[in-house]
Coordinates of C-alpha atoms in Angstrom, one line a residue:
M1 CA 24.7 -9.1 -14.9
E2 CA 21.7 -11.4 -15.1
S3 CA 21.5 -11.6 -11.3
Y4 CA 21.3 -7.8 -11.1
A5 CA 18.5 -7.8 -13.7
L6 CA 16.6 -10.3 -11.6
L7 CA 17.2 -8.1 -8.5
I8 CA 15.7 -5.1 -10.2
A9 CA 12.8 -7.1 -11.4
A10 CA 12.2 -8.5 -8.0
T11 CA 12.4 -5.0 -6.5
L12 CA 9.7 -3.7 -8.8
N13 CA 7.5 -6.7 -8.0
A14 CA 8.0 -6.3 -4.2
G15 CA 7.7 -2.5 -4.3
T16 CA 4.3 -2.7 -6.1
V17 CA 2.7 -4.3 -3.1
L18 CA 3.9 -1.5 -0.9
A19 CA 3.2 1.2 -3.5
I20 CA -0.5 0.2 -4.0
A21 CA -1.2 0.1 -0.3
S22 CA 0.7 3.3 0.5
L23 CA -1.1 5.2 -2.2
G24 CA -4.4 4.1 -0.7
L25 CA -3.3 5.2 2.8
L26 CA -2.1 8.5 1.3
I27 CA -5.6 9.2 0.0
N28 CA -7.0 8.5 3.5
E29 CA -4.6 10.8 5.1
K30 CA -5.0 13.6 2.6
A31 CA -8.7 13.6 3.7
G32 CA -7.6 13.7 7.4
I33 CA -8.1 10.1 8.3
V34 CA -5.4 7.8 9.7
N35 CA -6.2 4.1 9.2
L36 CA -3.9 1.8 11.1
G37 CA -5.8 -1.2 9.8
A38 CA -3.9 -1.7 6.6
E39 CA -2.3 -4.9 7.8
G40 CA -5.7 -6.5 8.6
M41 CA -7.3 -5.3 5.4
M42 CA -4.5 -6.7 3.3
L43 CA -4.7 -10.1 5.0
C44 CA -8.5 -10.4 4.5
A45 CA -8.1 -9.2 0.9
A46 CA -5.3 -11.8 0.4
I47 CA -7.5 -14.7 1.4
A48 CA -10.5 -13.3 -0.4
G49 CA -8.6 -12.9 -3.6
F50 CA -6.8 -16.3 -3.3
A51 CA -10.0 -18.2 -2.5
T52 CA -11.7 -16.5 -5.5
V53 CA -9.0 -17.6 -7.9
V54 CA -9.1 -21.1 -6.5
Y55 CA -12.8 -21.4 -7.4
T56 CA -12.9 -19.4 -10.6
G57 CA -9.4 -19.4 -12.0
S58 CA -9.7 -15.7 -12.8
D59 CA -7.1 -13.2 -11.6
G60 CA -9.4 -10.4 -12.4
L61 CA -12.2 -11.7 -10.2
G62 CA -9.6 -12.4 -7.5
F63 CA -8.4 -8.7 -7.6
A64 CA -12.0 -7.6 -7.5
A65 CA -12.7 -9.8 -4.5
G66 CA -9.7 -8.4 -2.7
M67 CA -10.7 -4.8 -3.4
A68 CA -14.2 -5.5 -2.3
A69 CA -12.9 -7.0 1.0
G70 CA -10.7 -4.1 1.7
A71 CA -13.5 -1.6 0.8
V72 CA -16.0 -3.2 3.1
M73 CA -13.6 -3.3 6.0
A74 CA -12.7 0.3 5.3
A75 CA -16.3 1.4 5.1
V76 CA -17.0 -0.1 8.6
F77 CA -13.9 1.7 9.9
G78 CA -15.1 4.9 8.3
A79 CA -18.6 4.7 9.7
L80 CA -17.1 4.2 13.2
V81 CA -14.5 7.0 13.1
I82 CA -16.4 9.6 11.0
W83 CA -20.0 9.3 12.3
L84 CA -19.5 7.8 15.7
N85 CA -16.3 9.7 16.3
T86 CA -14.4 6.7 17.8
N87 CA -10.7 7.1 18.2
Q88 CA -9.0 6.6 14.8
Y89 CA -5.9 5.0 16.1
A90 CA -7.6 2.6 18.4
T91 CA -10.2 1.7 15.8
G92 CA -7.5 1.1 13.2
L93 CA -5.6 -1.2 15.5
A94 CA -8.8 -3.1 16.3
L95 CA -9.4 -3.5 12.5
S96 CA -5.8 -4.8 12.0
L97 CA -6.2 -7.3 14.8
F98 CA -9.6 -8.4 13.5
G99 CA -8.2 -8.9 10.0
A100 CA -5.3 -11.0 11.2
G101 CA -7.6 -13.2 13.3
F102 CA -10.4 -13.5 10.7
S103 CA -8.1 -14.2 7.8
A104 CA -6.3 -17.0 9.8
F105 CA -9.7 -18.6 10.6
A106 CA -11.1 -18.2 7.1
G107 CA -7.9 -19.4 5.4
I108 CA -7.5 -22.7 7.3
A109 CA -9.1 -24.6 4.4
Y110 CA -6.9 -22.9 1.8
V111 CA -3.4 -23.5 3.2
Q112 CA -2.7 -26.5 0.9
E113 CA -4.7 -25.2 -2.1
K114 CA -3.0 -24.2 -5.3
I115 CA -4.1 -21.8 -8.0
P116 CA -3.6 -22.3 -11.8
E117 CA -0.2 -21.8 -13.3
R118 CA 0.7 -18.1 -13.4
P119 CA 1.0 -16.7 -17.0
T120 CA 4.2 -14.9 -18.0
F121 CA 4.0 -11.3 -19.2
A122 CA 6.4 -9.5 -21.4
V123 CA 6.3 -6.2 -23.3
P124 CA 6.9 -7.1 -27.0
W125 CA 10.3 -6.1 -28.4
L126 CA 11.4 -4.3 -25.2
S127 CA 11.5 -7.4 -23.2
D128 CA 14.3 -8.8 -25.5
I129 CA 16.7 -5.9 -24.7
P130 CA 19.7 -7.4 -22.8
L131 CA 19.7 -6.6 -19.1
V132 CA 17.0 -3.9 -19.4
G133 CA 14.4 -6.2 -20.8
P134 CA 14.4 -8.8 -18.1
A135 CA 14.7 -6.1 -15.4
L136 CA 11.9 -3.8 -16.5
F137 CA 9.7 -5.3 -19.2
R138 CA 8.7 -8.7 -18.0
Q139 CA 6.5 -7.6 -15.1
H140 CA 2.8 -8.2 -14.4
P141 CA 0.7 -5.4 -16.0
L142 CA -0.4 -4.2 -12.5
V143 CA 3.3 -3.1 -11.9
Y144 CA 3.0 -0.6 -14.8
L145 CA -0.6 0.4 -13.9
T146 CA 0.6 1.3 -10.4
V147 CA 3.1 3.8 -11.9
V148 CA 0.3 5.2 -14.1
F149 CA -2.0 5.4 -11.1
A150 CA 0.5 7.3 -9.1
L151 CA 0.9 9.8 -11.9
G152 CA -2.8 10.1 -12.2
L153 CA -3.1 10.6 -8.4
I154 CA -0.7 13.5 -8.7
W155 CA -2.8 15.1 -11.4
F156 CA -6.0 14.5 -9.4
L157 CA -4.7 15.9 -6.2
Y158 CA -3.0 19.0 -7.6
R159 CA -4.7 19.7 -10.9
T160 CA -8.4 19.1 -10.3
R161 CA -11.2 20.7 -8.3
A162 CA -12.1 17.4 -6.7
G163 CA -8.5 16.9 -5.6
L164 CA -8.5 20.4 -4.1
V165 CA -11.7 19.7 -2.2
L166 CA -10.2 16.4 -0.9
R167 CA -7.1 18.2 0.3
S168 CA -9.1 21.0 1.8
V169 CA -11.1 18.5 3.9
G170 CA -7.8 17.2 5.2
E171 CA -6.5 20.7 5.9
S172 CA -9.5 22.5 7.3
P173 CA -12.7 20.4 7.4
E174 CA -14.5 23.3 9.2
S175 CA -13.8 25.7 6.2
A176 CA -14.8 23.0 3.7
H177 CA -18.1 22.5 5.6
A178 CA -18.7 26.2 5.7
L179 CA -18.4 26.3 1.9
G180 CA -21.1 23.6 1.7
Y181 CA -19.0 20.5 1.0
P182 CA -20.2 17.2 2.7
V183 CA -17.1 16.6 4.7
R184 CA -18.1 13.3 6.2
W185 CA -19.1 11.8 2.9
I186 CA -15.9 13.0 1.3
R187 CA -13.9 11.4 4.1
L188 CA -15.8 8.2 3.8
A189 CA -15.3 8.0 0.0
A190 CA -11.5 8.6 0.6
V191 CA -11.4 5.9 3.3
V192 CA -13.3 3.3 1.1
A193 CA -11.0 4.2 -1.9
G194 CA -8.0 3.7 0.3
G195 CA -9.3 0.4 1.6
A196 CA -10.0 -0.9 -1.9
L197 CA -6.3 -0.1 -2.8
C198 CA -5.1 -1.9 0.3
G199 CA -7.3 -4.8 -0.7
L200 CA -5.8 -4.8 -4.2
A201 CA -2.3 -4.9 -2.6
G202 CA -3.3 -7.9 -0.5
A203 CA -4.8 -9.7 -3.5
Y204 CA -1.7 -9.0 -5.6
L205 CA 0.4 -10.5 -2.8
S206 CA -1.5 -13.8 -2.7
I207 CA -2.3 -14.2 -6.4
I208 CA 0.8 -12.8 -8.1
Y209 CA 3.7 -12.1 -5.8
T210 CA 3.6 -15.3 -3.8
P211 CA 0.7 -17.4 -5.3
L212 CA -0.3 -19.2 -2.2
W213 CA -2.0 -18.6 1.1
V214 CA -0.2 -18.7 4.4
E215 CA -1.4 -17.3 7.7
G216 CA 0.1 -13.9 8.3
M217 CA 1.7 -13.7 4.8
V218 CA 1.5 -9.9 4.7
A219 CA 4.2 -10.0 7.3
G220 CA 4.3 -6.3 8.3
K221 CA 3.9 -4.9 4.8
G222 CA 0.8 -3.0 5.9
W223 CA 2.8 -1.2 8.7
I224 CA 5.6 -0.4 6.3
A225 CA 3.1 1.0 3.8
L226 CA 1.8 3.2 6.6
A227 CA 5.3 4.4 7.5
L228 CA 5.9 5.1 3.8
T229 CA 3.3 7.9 3.7
T230 CA 5.2 9.8 6.4
F231 CA 8.6 8.9 4.7
A232 CA 7.2 10.4 1.5
T233 CA 5.8 13.4 3.2
W234 CA 2.4 12.7 1.7
R235 CA 3.6 13.0 -1.9
P236 CA 2.5 10.3 -4.4
A237 CA 5.8 10.4 -6.4
R238 CA 7.9 10.0 -3.2
V239 CA 5.6 7.1 -2.1
L240 CA 6.4 5.3 -5.4
L241 CA 10.1 6.0 -4.9
G242 CA 10.0 4.9 -1.3
A243 CA 8.1 1.7 -2.1
Y244 CA 10.7 0.6 -4.6
L245 CA 13.5 1.5 -2.1
F246 CA 12.0 -0.7 0.6
G247 CA 11.2 -3.4 -2.0
G248 CA 14.8 -3.4 -3.0
V249 CA 15.9 -3.7 0.7
S250 CA 13.5 -6.7 1.0
M251 CA 14.9 -8.4 -2.0
L252 CA 18.6 -7.6 -1.2
Q253 CA 18.6 -10.5 1.3
F254 CA 17.9 -13.0 -1.4
H255 CA 20.4 -11.5 -3.8
L256 CA 23.2 -11.5 -1.2
Q257 CA 22.5 -15.2 -0.4
G258 CA 22.4 -16.0 -4.1
I259 CA 25.9 -14.5 -4.7
G260 CA 27.3 -16.3 -1.7
V261 CA 27.6 -13.4 0.8
E262 CA 27.4 -14.9 4.3
F263 CA 25.1 -13.0 6.6
P264 CA 22.9 -14.4 9.4
A265 CA 19.5 -15.1 7.9
Q266 CA 17.8 -13.4 10.8
F267 CA 19.7 -10.2 10.2
L268 CA 18.8 -10.2 6.5
S269 CA 15.1 -10.8 7.3
M270 CA 15.0 -7.8 9.6
L271 CA 16.6 -5.4 7.1
P272 CA 13.3 -4.0 5.7
Y273 CA 12.0 -3.2 9.2
L274 CA 15.3 -1.9 10.4
S275 CA 15.5 0.4 7.4
T276 CA 11.9 1.6 8.2
I277 CA 12.9 2.6 11.7
V278 CA 16.1 4.3 10.6
V279 CA 14.3 6.4 7.9
L280 CA 11.5 7.4 10.3
A281 CA 14.1 8.3 13.0
L282 CA 15.9 10.5 10.5
I283 CA 12.8 12.2 9.2
S284 CA 11.6 12.9 12.8
R285 CA 14.7 14.9 13.4
N286 CA 13.1 17.7 11.3
P287 CA 9.6 18.0 12.7
R288 CA 9.1 21.4 11.0
W289 CA 9.5 19.7 7.6
I290 CA 6.8 17.1 8.5
R291 CA 4.5 19.7 9.9
I292 CA 4.7 21.8 6.7
N293 CA 3.8 18.8 4.5
M294 CA 1.4 17.0 6.8
P295 CA -2.4 17.6 6.4
A296 CA -3.3 19.9 9.2
A297 CA -6.4 18.0 10.3
I298 CA -5.0 14.5 10.1
G299 CA -6.3 12.3 12.8
K300 CA -8.7 14.9 14.1
P301 CA -12.4 14.2 14.4
F302 CA -14.9 16.6 12.7
Y303 CA -18.1 17.7 14.4
P304 CA -20.4 19.4 11.9
G305 CA -22.6 21.0 14.6
A306 CA -19.6 22.5 16.5

């Protein structure tokens, strides 16, 4: 039973990285912007956060540095695609490639560095409950804050005027512009907010999830996060569910090895990516369902003077 509790705990931990990044990308796409640069932003944020903790010993400053790195990269991306009307997909891919290369270069000096011992967290009383305590109540506070943020995002998008305006920009930017809303600035704010969340996910990865720096350590999580927004049909609650589902698939390989199940290590390593492809293939069989839920203006440039 203890092994199952550890599997659940590891699933929540792994799913948090995907959930934070996916929620950030969902905000982007709700505003009509597709950012394929999540992988690069997460990598740069991971090295920025890790280096900050190496020098300061503060997790909070490390998270702030990661969010700042992600926000700055997203702002550059936003300026290019929103004002200069560059192709969103090509620009996002360029951002991802730049982030991979820049993080590798900047991280050379930190490969052997170590950060201070990680503190342990536990919810008083609840963490002592057999099975449930170790599984659910001994997580980093950011795990619980991610759930709270997802609930808050649901409220923001569907219960507030600002959320309605954001969604209207993603559905019909021309109509929002005709009503006097600054479409470009709203889109830029959404892109920067999404970039900051991707940065937070990258910093969490290098500071808490695997407290070290290794080149390419994001290992495709940015792409999985991007796929999750489609898997969840642009709904925050489904993003959260999907993130934990994929987190569980990622951790299953270690659980199976731990209980003595013999599988080729290469097959187990590809499980998260295989499951991503299978899920997207299944969803794609119902294009009408995607079309109903997908923001109508996603990926489309907006020309105020047109």
